[in-house]
Amino acid sequence: MKTLITGGTVVTATGSSLADVLVDGETIAAVLAPGSALLGFDIAANVDTVIDATGKYVIPGGIDAHTHMELPFGGTNASDTFETGTRAAAWGGTTTIVDFAVQKTGERVQDGLAAWHEKAAGTCAIDYGFHQIIGGVDDASLRAMDSLVDEGITSFKLFMAYPGVFYSDDGQILRAMQKSAETGLLTMMHAENGPAIDVLAAQLAEAGKIAPYYHGIARAWQMEEEATHRAIMLANLTGAPLYVVHVSAKQAVDQLAWARDQGWNVFGETCPQYLYLSLEEQLGAFSEEWGQFEGAKWVCSTPLRSRAEGHQHHMWQALRTNDVQMVSTDHCPFCMKGQKELGRNDFRAIPNGIGSVEHRMDLMYQGVVTGELTLERWVELTSTTPARMFGMYGRKGVIQPGADADIVVYDPNGRTTISAASHHMNMDHSAWEGFQIDGHVDTVLSRGRVIVDDGAYRGTKGDGRFVKRGLSQYLI
């Protein structure tokens, strides 16, 4: 099948121009000047499908490099399966996700990876890859890490939080980072001081402060800044590249900026919730249905930060200055009923997570509308840099000959209203209820196949394939 996308403005990380895009099968065959006769024949008359993108942007499909489909957490599982979560991602213009296979203390890394392959195989709407969570750093898991690159798993995640679940102490982190430096694996870090947070949370609960608001108080910004600095210094000592996930505190950004100013391989991502939402307005929310427990909808870790302290403004700034390089979602959805309400009498028992995989491209485009970002930076943050950071660039994250035809036609004159009544994620609420986006995802192609178009889903279960990733292409 040959498809011609004509009349649109092709937006890349390096510039924008009117161009036609020719797709042959699963890949991009050519990017041509509008109406080009370079190929010696009328292209539009010799393809199977013509997509009119006049007045619209043609961008590489989004890459969400931080999702948690079906993740066991807090006595329940994330409510999106790989089927429902990737279909929702497609609706929102995301054509690749990188999820996390899980190994806990006492478990084999190989078994965790095999379990995630089993969950995802034959069910995903879009292409997918995996990072590996190493929740139990020991001799066996360190040996298992040697084979990850051959499996196309070129990054692993450690946790400085959640003692008793995923937590690694400094000695374990040191050993894992030594393996990172040896193999080229990218170390991803959840940077919060978990043991100290647990003490603060227990003290708040003992004082009767059990509402979701206190989740944010217990996980104070000092706990994120301190852990971020500690992770940076351990990475520098070992020579390991470091990628800090879901950065939310401006002080943590300052630590990343300091390290990058030294020329170190230190990188960071943030998420839409840390750009738009806040401790006061969301974690402190009240409703007739849920009372003070309304804030549970926005319980995630790292937590939402105080707007009065200026974290949100600082995060947008960091995206412009490249002190933070990417925006992922940390998509880990839970329903209020039967899941979040497990913590109705104690914020510590609320499953941590927000569902955003369907809305990331729209929410970041709104930053273009409001002047926070350029069009090119929008594409860079949501597609090109994720592809480079996680070893997929050239195949993903770019509109050029030979690349996978993962393409989104985006209408800047469209309008999107976000609501639980219309979203496609498997959730009974929306963290973004009522948000208005001055743009709209019109058409989505995944490897050349139209999977979303004209307000309808046209894909089928299992369209997505596993992506074996190479080593990071973003290192200094």
Coordinates of C-alpha atoms in Angstrom, one line a residue:
M1 CA 0.0 0.0 0.0
K2 CA 1.2 3.4 -0.9
T3 CA -0.1 6.6 0.8
L4 CA 0.6 10.2 0.0
I5 CA 0.1 12.8 2.8
T6 CA -0.2 16.1 0.9
G7 CA -0.6 19.8 1.6
G8 CA 0.6 19.8 5.2
T9 CA 3.4 21.5 7.1
V10 CA 6.0 18.8 8.1
V11 CA 7.3 19.7 11.6
T12 CA 10.6 18.2 12.8
A13 CA 12.8 19.0 15.7
T14 CA 14.9 21.1 13.4
G15 CA 12.4 23.0 11.4
S16 CA 9.0 23.2 9.6
S17 CA 8.2 23.4 5.9
L18 CA 5.4 22.6 3.5
A19 CA 6.0 19.1 2.1
D20 CA 4.4 16.0 0.9
V21 CA 5.2 12.7 2.5
L22 CA 5.1 9.5 0.5
V23 CA 4.7 6.2 2.4
D24 CA 5.4 2.9 0.8
G25 CA 4.3 -0.1 2.9
E26 CA 5.5 0.4 6.5
T27 CA 8.1 3.1 5.9
I28 CA 8.5 6.6 4.6
A29 CA 9.8 6.6 1.0
A30 CA 10.2 10.3 0.3
V31 CA 9.7 13.8 1.7
L32 CA 9.0 16.0 -1.3
A33 CA 8.3 19.6 -2.2
P34 CA 4.5 20.1 -2.6
G35 CA 3.4 18.8 -6.1
S36 CA 7.0 17.6 -6.9
A37 CA 7.5 15.9 -10.2
L38 CA 10.9 14.7 -9.1
L39 CA 9.8 11.0 -9.4
G40 CA 8.8 11.6 -13.0
F41 CA 5.1 10.9 -12.6
D42 CA 2.0 12.2 -10.9
I43 CA 2.5 10.8 -7.4
A44 CA -1.1 11.3 -6.2
A45 CA -2.5 9.3 -9.2
N46 CA -0.2 6.4 -8.5
V47 CA -0.9 5.7 -4.8
D48 CA -3.6 3.8 -3.0
T49 CA -4.6 6.6 -0.6
V50 CA -4.2 10.3 -0.5
I51 CA -4.5 12.1 2.9
D52 CA -5.2 15.8 2.6
A53 CA -3.3 17.6 5.4
T54 CA -3.9 21.1 4.1
G55 CA -3.7 23.6 7.0
K56 CA -2.4 20.9 9.3
Y57 CA 0.8 19.8 10.9
V58 CA 2.4 16.5 9.9
I59 CA 4.6 15.2 12.7
P60 CA 6.4 12.0 13.7
G61 CA 4.3 9.9 16.0
G62 CA 4.6 10.5 19.7
I63 CA 6.9 8.3 21.8
D64 CA 5.8 7.9 25.5
A65 CA 8.9 6.4 27.1
H66 CA 7.4 6.0 30.6
T67 CA 4.3 3.9 31.0
H68 CA 3.0 1.3 33.4
M69 CA 0.4 -0.9 31.8
E70 CA -1.0 -3.6 34.2
L71 CA 1.5 -2.7 36.9
P72 CA 0.9 -4.4 40.2
F73 CA 0.9 -1.7 42.9
G74 CA -0.6 -1.0 46.2
G75 CA -2.6 -4.2 46.4
T76 CA -4.2 -3.8 42.9
N77 CA -3.1 -3.5 39.3
A78 CA -3.0 -0.4 37.0
S79 CA -6.4 -0.4 35.3
D80 CA -5.2 -0.1 31.7
T81 CA -4.1 -3.3 30.0
F82 CA -1.7 -3.2 27.1
E83 CA -4.7 -3.5 24.8
T84 CA -6.7 -0.6 26.3
G85 CA -3.7 1.6 27.1
T86 CA -2.0 1.4 23.7
R87 CA -5.3 2.0 22.0
A88 CA -5.9 5.1 24.1
A89 CA -2.3 6.2 23.2
A90 CA -3.1 5.8 19.5
W91 CA -6.1 8.1 19.9
G92 CA -3.9 10.7 21.3
G93 CA -1.2 10.6 18.6
T94 CA 1.3 8.3 20.4
T95 CA 2.6 5.5 18.2
T96 CA 5.2 4.0 20.5
I97 CA 5.4 3.3 24.2
V98 CA 8.3 2.0 26.4
D99 CA 6.8 0.2 29.4
F100 CA 8.6 -1.3 32.4
A101 CA 9.1 -5.0 32.9
V102 CA 9.3 -5.7 36.7
Q103 CA 11.7 -7.7 38.8
K104 CA 11.4 -7.6 42.6
T105 CA 13.7 -8.8 45.4
G106 CA 14.0 -12.6 45.2
E107 CA 12.7 -12.8 41.6
R108 CA 14.7 -13.5 38.4
V109 CA 15.1 -10.6 36.0
Q110 CA 14.5 -13.1 33.1
D111 CA 11.2 -14.2 34.5
G112 CA 10.0 -10.6 34.9
L113 CA 10.9 -9.7 31.4
A114 CA 9.2 -12.9 30.1
A115 CA 6.1 -12.0 32.0
W116 CA 5.9 -8.5 30.4
H117 CA 6.4 -10.0 26.9
E118 CA 3.5 -12.3 27.6
K119 CA 1.3 -9.5 28.7
A120 CA 2.0 -7.3 25.7
A121 CA 2.4 -9.8 22.8
G122 CA -0.5 -9.8 20.4
T123 CA -2.5 -7.2 22.2
C124 CA -0.9 -3.8 21.6
A125 CA -2.4 -1.2 19.2
I126 CA 1.0 0.4 18.6
D127 CA 4.7 -0.5 18.8
Y128 CA 6.2 -1.0 22.2
G129 CA 9.5 -1.6 24.0
F130 CA 10.6 -2.3 27.5
H131 CA 12.8 -0.9 30.2
Q132 CA 13.7 -3.3 33.0
I133 CA 13.0 -2.5 36.6
I134 CA 15.7 -4.0 38.9
G135 CA 13.9 -4.1 42.2
G136 CA 16.3 -6.5 43.8
V137 CA 20.0 -5.7 43.1
D138 CA 22.1 -8.8 43.9
D139 CA 24.6 -11.0 42.2
A140 CA 22.0 -12.9 40.1
S141 CA 20.3 -9.7 38.8
L142 CA 23.6 -8.1 38.0
R143 CA 24.6 -11.1 35.9
A144 CA 21.2 -11.1 34.2
M145 CA 21.8 -7.4 33.2
D146 CA 24.6 -8.6 30.9
S147 CA 22.1 -10.1 28.5
L148 CA 19.6 -7.2 28.4
V149 CA 21.2 -5.4 25.5
D150 CA 21.0 -8.5 23.3
E151 CA 17.3 -8.6 24.2
G152 CA 16.8 -5.0 23.0
I153 CA 16.4 -3.8 26.6
T154 CA 19.0 -1.0 26.9
S155 CA 17.8 0.8 30.0
F156 CA 16.9 -0.2 33.5
K157 CA 15.2 1.5 36.4
L158 CA 16.2 1.7 40.1
F159 CA 14.2 3.2 43.0
M160 CA 15.4 5.3 45.9
A161 CA 11.8 5.1 47.2
Y162 CA 9.4 2.5 48.3
P163 CA 11.3 0.5 50.9
G164 CA 10.2 -3.1 51.0
V165 CA 8.9 -3.0 47.4
F166 CA 11.4 -1.7 44.8
Y167 CA 13.9 0.2 47.0
S168 CA 17.7 0.0 46.4
D169 CA 20.2 1.3 49.0
D170 CA 23.2 3.3 48.0
G171 CA 25.5 0.2 47.8
Q172 CA 23.1 -1.6 45.5
I173 CA 22.8 1.5 43.3
L174 CA 26.6 1.7 43.1
R175 CA 26.8 -1.9 42.0
A176 CA 24.1 -1.5 39.4
M177 CA 25.6 1.7 38.0
Q178 CA 29.0 0.0 37.7
K179 CA 27.2 -2.5 35.5
S180 CA 25.6 0.4 33.6
A181 CA 29.0 1.9 32.9
E182 CA 30.3 -1.5 31.8
T183 CA 27.4 -2.5 29.4
G184 CA 26.2 0.9 28.1
L185 CA 22.8 0.4 29.7
L186 CA 21.1 3.7 30.7
T187 CA 20.3 4.0 34.4
M188 CA 16.9 5.4 35.0
M189 CA 16.3 6.6 38.6
H190 CA 13.2 7.3 40.7
A191 CA 14.9 9.9 42.9
E192 CA 13.2 10.4 46.3
N193 CA 14.5 9.6 49.7
G194 CA 12.1 6.7 50.5
P195 CA 13.1 5.9 54.1
A196 CA 12.8 9.5 55.2
I197 CA 9.5 9.9 53.4
D198 CA 8.1 6.9 55.2
V199 CA 9.0 8.5 58.5
L200 CA 7.3 11.8 57.6
A201 CA 4.2 9.9 56.3
A202 CA 3.9 7.9 59.4
Q203 CA 4.1 11.0 61.6
L204 CA 1.4 12.7 59.6
A205 CA -0.9 9.7 59.8
E206 CA -0.3 9.4 63.5
A207 CA -1.4 13.1 63.8
G208 CA -4.6 12.3 62.0
K209 CA -3.6 13.9 58.7
I210 CA -4.7 11.2 56.4
A211 CA -6.2 13.2 53.4
P212 CA -4.6 12.9 49.9
Y213 CA -3.1 16.4 50.4
Y214 CA -0.7 15.0 52.9
H215 CA 0.8 12.7 50.3
G216 CA 2.4 15.8 48.8
I217 CA 3.5 17.1 52.2
A218 CA 5.2 13.8 53.1
R219 CA 7.1 13.7 49.8
A220 CA 8.6 17.1 50.3
W221 CA 10.7 18.7 47.6
Q222 CA 13.8 18.3 49.8
M223 CA 13.4 14.6 49.5
E224 CA 13.6 14.8 45.7
E225 CA 16.4 17.3 45.6
E226 CA 18.6 15.3 48.0
A227 CA 18.0 12.0 46.2
T228 CA 18.6 13.6 42.8
H229 CA 22.0 15.0 44.0
R230 CA 22.9 11.6 45.5
A231 CA 22.1 9.8 42.3
I232 CA 24.1 12.2 40.2
M233 CA 27.2 11.8 42.4
L234 CA 27.0 8.0 42.3
A235 CA 26.6 8.1 38.5
N236 CA 29.6 10.4 38.3
L237 CA 31.7 8.2 40.5
T238 CA 30.9 5.1 38.4
G239 CA 30.8 6.7 35.0
A240 CA 27.2 5.6 34.4
P241 CA 24.8 7.7 32.3
L242 CA 21.9 8.8 34.4
Y243 CA 18.3 9.6 33.4
V244 CA 16.1 10.9 36.3
V245 CA 12.4 10.1 35.8
H246 CA 9.3 12.2 36.5
V247 CA 11.2 15.3 37.8
S248 CA 8.7 17.5 39.7
A249 CA 10.6 19.9 42.0
K250 CA 12.5 23.0 40.7
Q251 CA 15.3 22.2 43.1
A252 CA 15.8 18.8 41.5
V253 CA 16.0 20.5 38.1
D254 CA 18.7 22.8 39.5
Q255 CA 20.7 19.7 40.4
L256 CA 20.3 18.3 36.9
A257 CA 21.4 21.6 35.4
W258 CA 24.4 21.8 37.6
A259 CA 25.5 18.3 36.6
R260 CA 24.9 19.0 32.9
D261 CA 27.0 22.2 33.2
Q262 CA 29.9 20.0 34.2
G263 CA 29.4 18.1 30.9
W264 CA 28.1 14.9 32.6
N265 CA 25.8 12.4 31.0
V266 CA 22.8 13.4 33.2
F267 CA 19.3 13.8 31.8
G268 CA 15.8 14.2 33.1
E269 CA 12.2 13.9 32.1
T270 CA 9.1 15.6 33.5
C271 CA 5.4 14.8 33.0
P272 CA 2.4 16.9 32.0
Q273 CA 1.0 16.8 35.6
Y274 CA 4.1 18.8 36.8
L275 CA 3.5 21.4 34.2
Y276 CA -0.2 22.0 34.8
L277 CA -1.4 20.6 38.1
S278 CA -0.6 21.5 41.7
L279 CA -0.6 20.5 45.4
E280 CA -3.1 23.2 46.3
E281 CA -5.6 22.8 43.5
Q282 CA -5.6 19.1 42.8
L283 CA -4.2 17.2 45.8
G284 CA -6.2 19.6 48.0
A285 CA -9.4 19.3 46.0
F286 CA -12.8 18.7 47.5
S287 CA -16.0 17.3 45.9
E288 CA -19.5 16.4 47.0
E289 CA -19.0 12.8 46.0
W290 CA -15.6 12.2 47.6
G291 CA -15.1 15.1 50.0
Q292 CA -11.4 15.7 50.8
F293 CA -10.6 12.3 49.2
E294 CA -11.2 14.0 45.8
G295 CA -7.5 14.7 45.8
A296 CA -6.8 10.9 45.4
K297 CA -7.3 11.3 41.7
W298 CA -4.0 13.1 41.6
V299 CA -1.9 11.0 44.0
C300 CA 1.3 10.1 42.2
S301 CA 5.0 10.0 43.0
T302 CA 6.8 12.2 42.7
P303 CA 3.9 14.3 43.9
L304 CA 2.3 17.4 42.5
R305 CA 4.1 20.5 43.8
S306 CA 3.0 23.8 45.2
R307 CA 2.1 26.4 42.6
A308 CA 2.9 29.1 45.2
E309 CA 6.5 27.9 45.1
G310 CA 6.7 28.2 41.3
H311 CA 7.6 24.6 40.4
Q312 CA 5.4 24.6 37.3
H313 CA 6.8 27.8 35.8
H314 CA 10.4 26.5 36.5
M315 CA 9.6 23.2 34.7
W316 CA 8.4 24.9 31.5
Q317 CA 11.5 27.0 31.6
A318 CA 13.7 23.8 32.0
L319 CA 12.1 22.4 28.9
R320 CA 13.1 25.5 26.9
T321 CA 16.6 25.5 28.2
N322 CA 17.0 21.7 27.8
D323 CA 17.9 21.2 31.4
V324 CA 15.0 18.7 31.1
Q325 CA 15.0 16.9 27.8
M326 CA 11.8 15.0 27.6
V327 CA 8.1 14.8 28.6
S328 CA 6.7 11.3 29.3
T329 CA 3.5 10.5 31.2
D330 CA 4.4 7.9 33.9
H331 CA 1.0 6.6 32.9
C332 CA -0.2 4.4 35.7
P333 CA -4.0 4.6 36.0
F334 CA -6.2 3.5 38.8
C335 CA -10.0 3.9 39.1
M336 CA -11.3 5.8 42.1
K337 CA -13.9 3.1 42.9
G338 CA -12.3 -0.1 44.1
Q339 CA -8.7 1.1 43.7
K340 CA -7.8 4.6 44.8
E341 CA -10.4 4.3 47.6
L342 CA -8.2 1.6 49.2
G343 CA -6.6 4.6 50.8
R344 CA -9.7 6.4 51.9
N345 CA -8.6 6.3 55.5
D346 CA -4.9 6.6 55.0
F347 CA -3.2 8.5 52.1
R348 CA -0.3 6.0 52.3
A349 CA -2.6 3.2 50.9
I350 CA -3.7 5.2 47.8
P351 CA -2.3 3.5 44.7
N352 CA 0.1 6.0 43.1
G353 CA -0.6 7.0 39.6
I354 CA -2.3 9.3 37.0
G355 CA -3.6 8.3 33.6
S356 CA -2.3 10.6 30.8
V357 CA -1.1 8.5 27.9
E358 CA -4.0 9.6 25.7
H359 CA -3.4 13.3 26.4
R360 CA 0.3 14.0 26.4
M361 CA 0.6 15.2 22.8
D362 CA -2.4 17.5 23.2
L363 CA -1.3 18.9 26.5
M364 CA 2.2 19.7 25.2
Y365 CA 0.8 21.3 22.1
Q366 CA -1.2 23.6 24.3
G367 CA 2.2 24.8 25.5
V368 CA 2.9 25.9 22.0
V369 CA -0.4 27.7 21.9
T370 CA 0.4 29.6 25.1
G371 CA 3.9 30.4 24.0
E372 CA 5.8 28.1 26.4
L373 CA 7.3 26.1 23.5
T374 CA 7.9 26.3 19.8
L375 CA 6.4 23.8 17.3
E376 CA 9.8 22.2 16.8
R377 CA 10.5 21.9 20.5
W378 CA 7.1 20.2 20.9
V379 CA 8.1 17.5 18.4
E380 CA 11.6 17.3 19.9
L381 CA 10.3 16.7 23.5
T382 CA 7.5 14.3 22.6
S383 CA 9.1 12.2 19.8
T384 CA 12.6 12.9 18.6
T385 CA 14.4 13.0 21.9
P386 CA 12.7 9.9 23.3
A387 CA 13.8 8.1 20.1
R388 CA 17.4 9.3 20.6
M389 CA 17.5 8.8 24.3
F390 CA 16.3 5.2 24.1
G391 CA 18.0 3.9 21.0
M392 CA 15.3 4.1 18.4
Y393 CA 16.2 7.2 16.4
G394 CA 16.2 6.8 12.6
R395 CA 13.5 4.2 12.8
K396 CA 11.3 6.2 15.2
G397 CA 11.0 9.9 16.0
V398 CA 11.6 11.4 12.6
I399 CA 10.0 12.0 9.2
Q400 CA 12.6 11.0 6.7
P401 CA 13.1 8.3 4.1
G402 CA 13.6 4.8 5.6
A403 CA 12.0 5.7 8.9
D404 CA 8.9 3.8 10.1
A405 CA 5.8 5.6 8.9
D406 CA 4.6 6.5 12.3
I407 CA 2.9 9.8 11.4
V408 CA 0.3 12.1 13.0
V409 CA -1.7 14.7 11.1
Y410 CA -2.5 17.4 13.7
D411 CA -5.1 20.2 13.2
P412 CA -4.1 23.4 14.9
N413 CA -7.6 24.7 14.1
G414 CA -9.3 21.8 15.8
R415 CA -10.4 21.7 19.4
T416 CA -10.2 18.9 22.0
T417 CA -12.1 18.7 25.3
I418 CA -10.7 16.2 27.7
S419 CA -13.2 14.3 29.8
A420 CA -13.8 10.9 31.3
A421 CA -17.0 10.7 29.3
S422 CA -15.0 10.7 26.0
H423 CA -11.5 9.4 26.8
H424 CA -10.4 5.8 25.8
M425 CA -8.4 4.9 28.9
N426 CA -9.8 2.3 31.3
M427 CA -10.5 4.8 34.1
D428 CA -13.6 6.0 35.8
H429 CA -12.3 9.6 36.0
S430 CA -10.0 12.0 34.3
A431 CA -7.1 13.9 35.9
W432 CA -7.7 16.4 33.1
E433 CA -11.4 16.8 33.3
G434 CA -12.6 19.9 31.4
F435 CA -9.2 20.8 30.0
Q436 CA -9.5 22.6 26.6
I437 CA -6.9 22.0 23.9
D438 CA -6.7 24.4 20.9
G439 CA -5.7 21.6 18.6
H440 CA -6.8 18.0 17.6
V441 CA -5.3 14.7 16.5
D442 CA -7.0 14.0 13.2
T443 CA -5.2 11.1 11.6
V444 CA -2.6 8.6 13.1
L445 CA -0.5 6.1 11.0
S446 CA 1.4 3.3 12.7
R447 CA 4.0 1.9 10.3
G448 CA 2.0 3.1 7.4
R449 CA -1.4 1.8 8.5
V450 CA -4.1 4.3 9.4
I451 CA -5.3 3.4 12.8
V452 CA -7.2 6.6 13.8
D453 CA -9.0 8.8 11.3
D454 CA -12.1 10.9 11.1
G455 CA -13.1 10.3 14.7
A456 CA -12.9 6.5 14.4
Y457 CA -10.5 3.8 15.5
R458 CA -9.4 1.8 12.5
G459 CA -6.7 -0.4 14.0
T460 CA -7.0 -3.9 15.3
K461 CA -5.7 -5.7 18.4
G462 CA -2.1 -6.8 17.9
D463 CA -1.1 -4.2 15.3
G464 CA 1.8 -3.2 17.5
R465 CA 5.2 -4.9 17.5
F466 CA 8.0 -5.2 20.0
V467 CA 10.8 -2.8 19.3
K468 CA 14.3 -4.0 20.0
R469 CA 16.2 -0.9 21.0
G470 CA 19.8 0.0 20.6
L471 CA 22.0 1.9 23.1
S472 CA 21.2 5.6 23.8
Q473 CA 22.0 8.0 21.0
Y474 CA 21.8 11.0 23.2
L475 CA 25.0 10.6 25.3
I476 CA 27.7 13.3 25.3

